[in-house]
Short mmCIF file of C-alpha atoms and ligand atoms in Angstrom, two decimals:
data_model
loop_
_atom_site.label_atom_id
_atom_site.label_comp_id
_atom_site.label_asym_id
_atom_site.label_seq_id
_atom_site.Cartn_x
_atom_site.Cartn_y
_atom_site.Cartn_z
CA UNK A 26 0.07 1.90 -28.10
CA UNK A 27 -2.18 -0.98 -29.03
CA UNK A 28 -1.74 -3.29 -26.04
CA UNK A 29 -3.82 -2.88 -22.99
CA UNK A 30 -1.68 -1.21 -20.45
CA UNK A 31 -0.42 -3.24 -17.35
CA UNK A 32 -1.30 -1.87 -14.09
CA UNK A 33 1.89 -1.63 -11.88
CA UNK A 34 1.17 -0.74 -8.17
CA UNK A 35 4.34 0.56 -6.21
CA UNK A 36 4.15 1.33 -2.68
CA UNK A 37 6.52 3.87 -0.90
CA UNK A 38 6.51 5.52 -4.20
CA UNK A 39 7.80 9.05 -2.63
CA UNK A 40 10.82 7.19 -0.93
CA UNK A 41 14.43 6.93 -2.45
CA UNK A 42 13.79 3.43 -4.08
CA UNK A 43 10.63 4.59 -5.26
CA UNK A 44 12.48 7.82 -7.02
CA UNK A 45 15.00 5.42 -8.66
CA UNK A 46 12.27 2.81 -9.80
CA UNK A 47 9.25 4.78 -11.27
CA UNK A 48 11.05 6.39 -14.17
CA UNK A 49 12.80 3.21 -15.16
CA UNK A 50 9.19 1.37 -14.97
CA UNK A 51 7.72 4.20 -17.13
CA UNK A 52 10.22 3.81 -19.79
CA UNK A 53 9.88 0.06 -20.34
CA UNK A 54 12.44 -1.49 -18.49
CA UNK A 55 10.34 -3.38 -15.92
CA UNK A 56 8.21 -5.20 -18.57
CA UNK A 57 9.42 -4.60 -21.98
CA UNK A 58 9.90 -1.69 -24.65
CA UNK A 59 6.39 -2.60 -25.92
CA UNK A 60 4.33 -2.83 -22.92
CA UNK A 61 2.52 0.21 -21.98
CA UNK A 62 2.02 0.78 -18.07
CA UNK A 63 -0.56 2.69 -15.83
CA UNK A 64 1.27 3.51 -12.60
CA UNK A 65 -0.74 3.21 -9.24
CA UNK A 66 1.34 5.05 -6.57
CA UNK A 67 0.48 3.97 -3.04
CA UNK A 68 1.86 6.11 -0.08
CA UNK A 69 1.04 7.19 3.70
CA UNK A 70 -1.00 10.50 3.80
CA UNK A 71 2.35 12.22 4.90
CA UNK A 72 3.82 10.95 1.59
CA UNK A 73 1.33 11.77 -0.98
CA UNK A 74 2.66 15.49 -1.69
CA UNK A 75 6.20 14.21 -2.50
CA UNK A 76 4.59 11.34 -4.65
CA UNK A 77 2.64 13.84 -6.52
CA UNK A 78 5.83 15.93 -7.14
CA UNK A 79 7.42 12.75 -8.56
CA UNK A 80 4.36 12.02 -10.57
CA UNK A 81 4.72 15.68 -12.16
CA UNK A 82 8.22 14.72 -13.13
CA UNK A 83 7.03 11.63 -14.82
CA UNK A 84 4.64 13.72 -16.84
CA UNK A 85 7.48 15.70 -17.86
CA UNK A 86 9.27 12.85 -19.31
CA UNK A 87 6.37 12.48 -21.76
CA UNK A 88 7.35 8.45 -21.55
CA UNK A 89 5.56 6.96 -24.62
CA UNK A 90 4.66 3.87 -22.64
CA UNK A 91 3.22 5.64 -19.77
CA UNK A 92 -0.69 5.28 -20.01
CA UNK A 93 -1.48 7.24 -16.65
CA UNK A 94 -0.55 7.71 -12.95
CA UNK A 95 -2.84 7.81 -10.15
CA UNK A 96 -1.97 8.11 -6.44
CA UNK A 97 -3.70 6.89 -3.51
CA UNK A 98 -3.16 6.75 0.28
CA UNK A 99 -5.52 3.66 0.34
CA UNK A 100 -4.39 0.17 -0.24
CA UNK A 101 -7.65 -0.87 -1.47
CA UNK A 102 -7.72 1.70 -4.15
CA UNK A 103 -4.01 1.15 -4.69
CA UNK A 104 -4.20 -2.33 -5.58
CA UNK A 105 -7.23 -2.31 -7.58
CA UNK A 106 -6.73 -3.76 -10.79
CA UNK A 107 -3.02 -4.41 -10.20
CA UNK A 108 -1.28 -6.90 -12.39
CA UNK A 109 2.23 -6.20 -10.83
CA UNK A 110 2.78 -4.99 -7.25
CA UNK A 111 6.22 -3.62 -6.10
CA UNK A 112 5.89 -3.60 -2.16
CA UNK A 113 8.81 -0.98 -1.27
CA UNK A 114 7.47 1.01 1.44
CA UNK A 115 8.17 -0.29 4.94
CA UNK A 116 8.87 0.94 8.37
CA UNK A 117 12.77 1.19 8.36
CA UNK A 118 14.57 0.12 11.80
CA UNK A 119 15.23 3.08 13.91
CA UNK A 120 17.41 3.51 16.99
CA UNK A 121 16.37 1.41 19.89
CA UNK A 122 14.11 -0.78 17.71
CA UNK A 123 14.18 -4.62 18.44
CA UNK A 124 13.95 -7.09 15.72
CA UNK A 125 10.47 -7.87 17.11
CA UNK A 126 9.33 -4.28 17.09
CA UNK A 127 10.21 -3.97 13.30
CA UNK A 128 8.29 -7.21 12.36
CA UNK A 129 5.30 -5.69 14.13
CA UNK A 130 5.39 -2.40 12.72
CA UNK A 131 5.76 -4.05 9.39
CA UNK A 132 3.06 -6.29 10.07
CA UNK A 133 0.82 -3.36 10.43
CA UNK A 134 1.89 -2.57 6.59
CA UNK A 135 1.79 -5.88 4.88
CA UNK A 136 -1.23 -7.43 6.51
CA UNK A 137 -3.50 -4.94 5.15
CA UNK A 138 -1.79 -4.60 1.82
CA UNK A 139 -2.08 -8.53 1.43
CA UNK A 140 -5.80 -8.41 2.43
CA UNK A 141 -6.07 -5.46 -0.19
CA UNK A 142 -4.34 -7.31 -2.69
CA UNK A 143 -6.64 -10.24 -2.26
CA UNK A 144 -9.66 -8.30 -2.60
CA UNK A 145 -8.68 -6.06 -5.37
CA UNK A 146 -5.78 -6.93 -7.50
CA UNK A 147 -6.12 -8.52 -10.84
CA UNK A 148 -6.31 -12.35 -11.12
CA UNK A 149 -3.01 -12.64 -12.85
CA UNK A 150 -1.12 -10.25 -9.74
CA UNK A 151 2.67 -10.81 -9.21
CA UNK A 152 3.84 -9.49 -6.05
CA UNK A 153 7.64 -8.30 -5.22
CA UNK A 154 8.35 -6.97 -1.73
CA UNK A 155 11.50 -5.26 -1.46
CA UNK A 156 10.73 -3.60 2.03
CA UNK A 157 12.84 -5.01 4.72
CA UNK A 158 12.76 -7.72 6.37
CA UNK A 159 11.58 -8.62 2.84
CA UNK A 160 11.17 -12.61 3.07
CA UNK A 161 8.80 -12.16 6.03
CA UNK A 162 7.04 -9.26 5.04
CA UNK A 163 6.16 -11.23 1.80
CA UNK A 164 5.18 -14.11 3.93
CA UNK A 165 2.82 -11.75 5.87
CA UNK A 166 1.11 -10.35 2.81
CA UNK A 167 0.81 -14.00 1.48
CA UNK A 168 -0.99 -15.09 4.26
CA UNK A 169 -3.04 -12.30 4.22
CA UNK A 170 -4.04 -13.20 0.50
CA UNK A 171 -5.78 -16.56 0.77
CA UNK A 172 -7.45 -16.36 -2.57
CA UNK A 173 -4.01 -15.63 -4.24
CA UNK A 174 -1.75 -18.42 -5.53
CA UNK A 175 0.98 -18.50 -2.73
CA UNK A 176 3.57 -18.52 -5.65
CA UNK A 177 2.56 -15.25 -6.67
CA UNK A 178 4.36 -13.57 -3.50
CA UNK A 179 8.15 -13.05 -3.99
CA UNK A 180 10.89 -11.26 -1.99
CA UNK A 181 13.71 -9.54 -3.61
CA UNK A 182 17.26 -11.32 -3.54
CA UNK A 183 18.25 -10.34 -6.70
CA UNK A 184 20.18 -7.19 -5.35
CA UNK A 185 22.38 -9.76 -3.50
CA UNK A 186 22.50 -11.81 -6.62
CA UNK A 187 23.84 -8.87 -8.69
CA UNK A 188 26.25 -7.83 -5.76
CA UNK A 189 27.85 -11.38 -5.84
CA UNK A 190 28.22 -11.58 -9.45
CA UNK A 191 29.87 -8.36 -9.44
CA UNK A 192 32.14 -9.41 -6.70
CA UNK A 193 33.34 -12.48 -8.40
CA UNK A 194 33.82 -10.52 -11.57
CA UNK A 195 36.21 -8.28 -9.86
CA UNK A 196 38.02 -11.26 -8.15
CA UNK A 197 38.45 -13.15 -11.31
CA UNK A 198 38.88 -10.53 -13.87
CA UNK A 199 35.58 -12.08 -15.89
CA UNK A 200 32.88 -9.95 -17.55
CA UNK A 201 29.87 -9.94 -15.59
CA UNK A 202 28.14 -11.19 -18.67
CA UNK A 203 30.42 -14.24 -18.50
CA UNK A 204 28.98 -15.23 -15.01
CA UNK A 205 25.83 -17.53 -14.75
CA UNK A 206 24.28 -19.81 -12.29
CA UNK A 207 25.03 -18.16 -9.28
CA UNK A 208 22.60 -18.74 -6.38
CA UNK A 209 21.63 -16.76 -3.31
CA UNK A 210 19.99 -18.80 -0.72
CA UNK A 211 17.84 -18.15 2.44
CA UNK A 212 17.24 -14.55 3.69
CA UNK A 213 17.79 -11.22 2.35
CA UNK A 214 20.02 -10.74 5.58
CA UNK A 215 23.47 -10.76 6.60
CA UNK A 216 22.87 -14.62 7.01
CA UNK A 217 22.30 -15.02 3.27
CA UNK A 218 24.27 -17.62 1.45
CA UNK A 219 25.82 -16.56 -1.55
CA UNK A 220 26.81 -20.02 -3.64
CA UNK A 221 29.44 -20.16 -6.30
CA UNK A 222 29.81 -23.94 -6.39
CA UNK A 223 27.48 -24.13 -9.42
CA UNK A 224 28.27 -20.88 -10.74
CA UNK A 225 30.19 -20.74 -14.06
CA UNK A 226 32.75 -18.09 -15.51
CA UNK A 227 32.78 -18.36 -19.28
CA UNK A 228 31.91 -22.08 -18.88
CA UNK A 229 34.02 -23.37 -16.31
CA UNK A 230 33.29 -23.94 -12.49
CA UNK A 231 33.40 -20.83 -10.54
CA UNK A 232 34.82 -22.29 -7.32
CA UNK A 233 37.28 -24.05 -9.50
CA UNK A 234 38.40 -20.87 -11.34
CA UNK A 235 38.58 -18.73 -7.77
CA UNK A 236 40.38 -21.91 -6.26
CA UNK A 237 40.60 -20.00 -2.97
CA UNK A 238 38.38 -21.21 -0.42
CA UNK A 239 39.69 -18.74 2.23
CA UNK A 240 38.41 -15.89 -0.04
CA UNK A 241 35.22 -17.57 -0.56
CA UNK A 242 34.69 -18.08 3.31
CA UNK A 243 36.32 -15.03 4.65
CA UNK A 244 36.11 -12.37 1.94
CA UNK A 245 33.35 -13.14 -0.90
CA UNK A 246 30.49 -14.10 1.50
CA UNK A 247 30.76 -11.53 4.09
CA UNK A 248 31.15 -8.76 1.45
CA UNK A 249 28.02 -9.84 -0.19
CA UNK A 250 26.08 -10.31 3.03
CA UNK A 251 26.99 -7.14 4.66
CA UNK A 252 27.01 -5.00 1.53
CA UNK A 253 23.85 -3.24 2.50
CA UNK A 254 25.10 -2.27 5.53
CA UNK A 255 28.44 -1.14 3.96
CA UNK A 256 26.36 1.22 1.55
CA UNK A 257 24.50 2.59 4.48
CA UNK A 258 27.93 3.26 6.02
CA UNK A 259 29.10 5.21 3.02
CA UNK A 260 26.17 6.76 1.57
CA UNK A 261 24.50 7.59 4.87
CA UNK A 262 21.42 6.08 3.65
CA UNK A 263 20.50 2.64 2.31
CA UNK A 264 21.10 1.62 -1.30
CA UNK A 265 18.30 2.82 -3.45
CA UNK A 266 19.36 3.05 -7.12
CA UNK A 267 20.72 -0.45 -7.24
CA UNK A 268 17.90 -1.92 -5.06
CA UNK A 269 15.45 -0.22 -7.77
CA UNK A 270 17.75 -1.75 -10.57
CA UNK A 271 17.31 -5.19 -8.81
CA UNK A 272 13.66 -4.83 -8.59
CA UNK A 273 13.54 -4.30 -12.28
CA UNK A 274 15.67 -7.04 -13.08
CA UNK A 275 13.44 -9.42 -10.75
CA UNK A 276 10.30 -8.50 -12.18
CA UNK A 277 11.65 -8.45 -15.88
CA UNK A 278 12.96 -11.80 -15.71
CA UNK A 279 9.84 -13.34 -13.92
CA UNK A 280 8.00 -12.06 -16.78
CA UNK A 281 10.34 -12.46 -19.67
CA UNK A 282 12.26 -15.51 -18.57
CA UNK A 283 15.70 -16.44 -17.64
CA UNK A 284 18.35 -17.00 -20.62
CA UNK A 285 18.95 -20.51 -21.50
CA UNK A 286 21.62 -22.30 -19.68
CA UNK A 287 21.20 -19.53 -16.76
CA UNK A 288 19.14 -19.11 -13.43
CA UNK A 289 18.49 -16.20 -11.09
CA UNK A 290 17.66 -16.05 -7.33
CA UNK A 291 14.32 -15.16 -5.96
CA UNK A 292 12.82 -15.21 -2.51
CA UNK A 293 9.78 -17.77 -2.97
CA UNK A 294 7.59 -19.71 -0.95
CA UNK A 295 9.34 -23.00 -0.43
CA UNK A 296 7.95 -26.18 -1.62
CA UNK A 297 10.26 -28.26 0.55
CA UNK A 298 12.93 -28.47 -2.00
CA UNK A 299 16.63 -28.70 -0.43
CA UNK A 300 15.19 -29.26 2.89
CA UNK A 301 13.74 -25.68 3.46
CA UNK A 302 10.52 -26.13 5.35
CA UNK A 303 7.57 -25.50 3.09
CA UNK A 304 5.94 -22.23 3.15
CA UNK A 305 8.88 -20.32 4.28
CA UNK A 306 9.79 -17.43 2.02
CA UNK A 307 13.55 -18.37 1.11
CA UNK A 308 15.74 -17.63 -1.66
CA UNK A 309 16.39 -20.26 -4.35
CA UNK A 310 17.93 -20.94 -7.70
CA UNK A 311 15.10 -20.51 -10.19
CA UNK A 312 14.40 -20.43 -13.93
CA UNK A 313 11.67 -18.60 -15.33
CA UNK A 314 9.22 -19.05 -18.44
CA UNK A 315 6.02 -17.78 -19.63
CA UNK A 316 5.72 -15.71 -16.64
CA UNK A 317 6.14 -18.69 -14.18
CA UNK A 318 9.22 -19.68 -12.01
CA UNK A 319 10.75 -23.04 -10.98
CA UNK A 320 13.32 -24.11 -8.60
CA UNK A 321 16.43 -25.65 -10.15
CA UNK A 322 16.49 -29.01 -8.78
CA UNK A 323 19.09 -31.78 -8.21
CA UNK A 324 22.04 -29.65 -7.43
CA UNK A 325 24.51 -31.15 -5.02
CA UNK A 326 24.88 -29.46 -1.84
CA UNK A 327 28.27 -29.97 -0.31
CA UNK A 328 28.62 -29.54 3.65
CA UNK A 329 30.10 -26.07 3.28
CA UNK A 330 26.81 -24.91 1.69
CA UNK A 331 24.54 -26.94 3.91
CA UNK A 332 25.40 -25.31 7.08
CA UNK A 333 25.17 -21.85 5.55
CA UNK A 334 21.86 -22.61 4.01
CA UNK A 335 20.68 -24.10 7.27
CA UNK A 336 21.41 -21.17 9.33
CA UNK A 337 19.72 -18.55 6.88
CA UNK A 338 16.56 -20.76 7.04
CA UNK A 339 16.61 -21.10 10.76
CA UNK A 340 16.69 -17.42 10.92
CA UNK A 341 13.77 -17.50 8.47
CA UNK A 342 11.98 -19.78 10.84
CA UNK A 343 12.54 -17.72 13.76
CA UNK A 344 10.86 -14.84 11.95
CA UNK A 345 7.97 -16.96 10.90
CA UNK A 346 7.66 -17.96 14.74
CA UNK A 347 7.76 -14.17 15.64
CA UNK A 348 5.10 -13.06 13.31
CA UNK A 349 2.94 -15.89 14.03
CA UNK A 350 2.94 -15.07 17.81
CA UNK A 351 2.24 -11.60 16.84
CA UNK A 352 -0.91 -12.70 15.07
CA UNK A 353 0.27 -11.50 11.61
CA UNK A 354 0.04 -15.03 9.95
N1 NAD B 16 15.36 -6.13 -0.78
C1 NAD B 16 16.25 -5.63 -0.88
O1 NAD B 16 17.31 -5.85 -1.34
C2 NAD B 16 16.25 -4.17 -0.42
C3 NAD B 16 17.30 -3.15 -0.98
C4 NAD B 16 17.23 -1.79 -0.26
C5 NAD B 16 16.28 -1.34 0.43
N2 NAD B 16 15.44 -2.20 1.05
C6 NAD B 16 14.36 -1.75 1.70
O2 NAD B 16 13.27 -1.18 1.00
C7 NAD B 16 12.55 -0.10 1.82
C8 NAD B 16 12.21 1.26 1.37
O3 NAD B 16 13.53 1.84 1.22
P1 NAD B 16 13.68 3.30 0.84
O4 NAD B 16 14.96 3.43 0.94
O5 NAD B 16 12.79 3.70 -0.44
O6 NAD B 16 12.93 3.83 2.19
P2 NAD B 16 12.41 5.50 2.17
O7 NAD B 16 12.38 5.63 3.49
O8 NAD B 16 13.13 6.49 1.64
O9 NAD B 16 10.86 5.30 1.45
C9 NAD B 16 10.00 4.60 2.11
C10 NAD B 16 8.76 5.05 1.36
O10 NAD B 16 7.72 4.16 2.03
C11 NAD B 16 6.44 5.03 2.40
N3 NAD B 16 5.61 4.17 3.29
C12 NAD B 16 5.79 3.92 4.62
N4 NAD B 16 4.62 3.04 4.81
C13 NAD B 16 3.99 2.87 3.61
C14 NAD B 16 2.71 2.46 3.49
N5 NAD B 16 2.14 1.86 4.50
N6 NAD B 16 2.22 2.53 2.36
C15 NAD B 16 2.90 3.11 1.49
N7 NAD B 16 4.03 3.69 1.39
C16 NAD B 16 4.37 3.60 2.66
C17 NAD B 16 7.16 6.13 3.26
O11 NAD B 16 6.02 7.18 3.20
C18 NAD B 16 8.25 6.42 2.32
O12 NAD B 16 8.09 7.45 1.08
C19 NAD B 16 13.34 -0.60 3.29
O13 NAD B 16 12.52 -1.25 4.12
C20 NAD B 16 14.63 -0.86 2.99
O14 NAD B 16 15.26 -1.25 4.03
C21 NAD B 16 15.36 -3.64 0.50
O1 LMR B 17 20.93 -3.85 4.23
C1 LMR B 17 20.01 -3.04 4.43
O2 LMR B 17 19.44 -2.73 5.33
C2 LMR B 17 19.48 -2.34 3.01
C3 LMR B 17 19.12 -3.20 1.82
O3 LMR B 17 18.13 -4.43 2.48
C4 LMR B 17 20.33 -3.72 1.29
O4 LMR B 17 20.64 -4.66 0.97
O5 LMR B 17 20.90 -2.64 0.84
#
């Protein structure tokens, strides 16, 4: 190991996504097979013992790239020197909780974490928010970190992107690797819009290959958008390994780039592109190069797509207004 290790902070380290995520980070899947990492695990006091158990297991793997593990229950320490931060820990919705209660509870997590990132993270910090509601939690963290460039705060829609590719492959019989340029627009919620009008299957337009508007509207879009709920129903717990896999994909692509001729989906602060109000953290088609992302410009948005993008963006605006009223941004 000759390179300086990259400090990776993971919050919610003792949770189910944390358990599926940490071993892959330590084995080089997040940043690359030649990049040593130091893990900084952040938990709440009640989660510390379980995080210590996970750290013992990480030690027992003797990963050549793992240069150290530290565990904290203080965000100011957890984010110290962080180059990459995966904000997974969040307050899940429980019975009787309204959306506003959830936003308020998560504000109590993401505001102090944003402040701690602002004060203590490395200058090149890259943040991925996984904890739900991911887009608005990312907005709260970003608004609490005024000294960090806003574009370093991103929210995860890569799981939706991967789900959409998988559904499209199953419908058409294509290989997953033949599907390119799919887009998730909007919020990581049931209003998200998986868009295949610009996608390609082995070089052909995906919407034309499918040729079935009813399947698109009545099966594909709701299946992808409600997949999280379907997993909860089937497993009795929310997606964990697939969410961890998507977090790995998101950061790996951000750092190492998109393939030539392809793009991915990331929840990022809007610059006003495609009529999405600037500042909202919304999912867009992006290309990545040299550790930076850019929104794919110039796509023709048809009426069908426009209505669905607008509906999801409207939900994001309402979430932003709610957290603004709560004084969180
Ligand atoms: N964006 C996505 O695609 C996506 C996909 C799946 C799950 N999620 C979300 O990810 C989050 C985590 O899911 P999970 O299944 O791992 O949950 P989990 O309940 O198993 O684990 C959450 C962990 O976070 C910890 N935690 C809570 N508050 C914390 C804080 N302030 N600081 C540090 N740690 C804290 C808890 O102690 C717990 O160990 C949930 O909000 C879930 O809805 C998002
Ligand atoms: O949908 C959920 O609540 C869990 C998660 O966000 C998912 O998409 O699997």
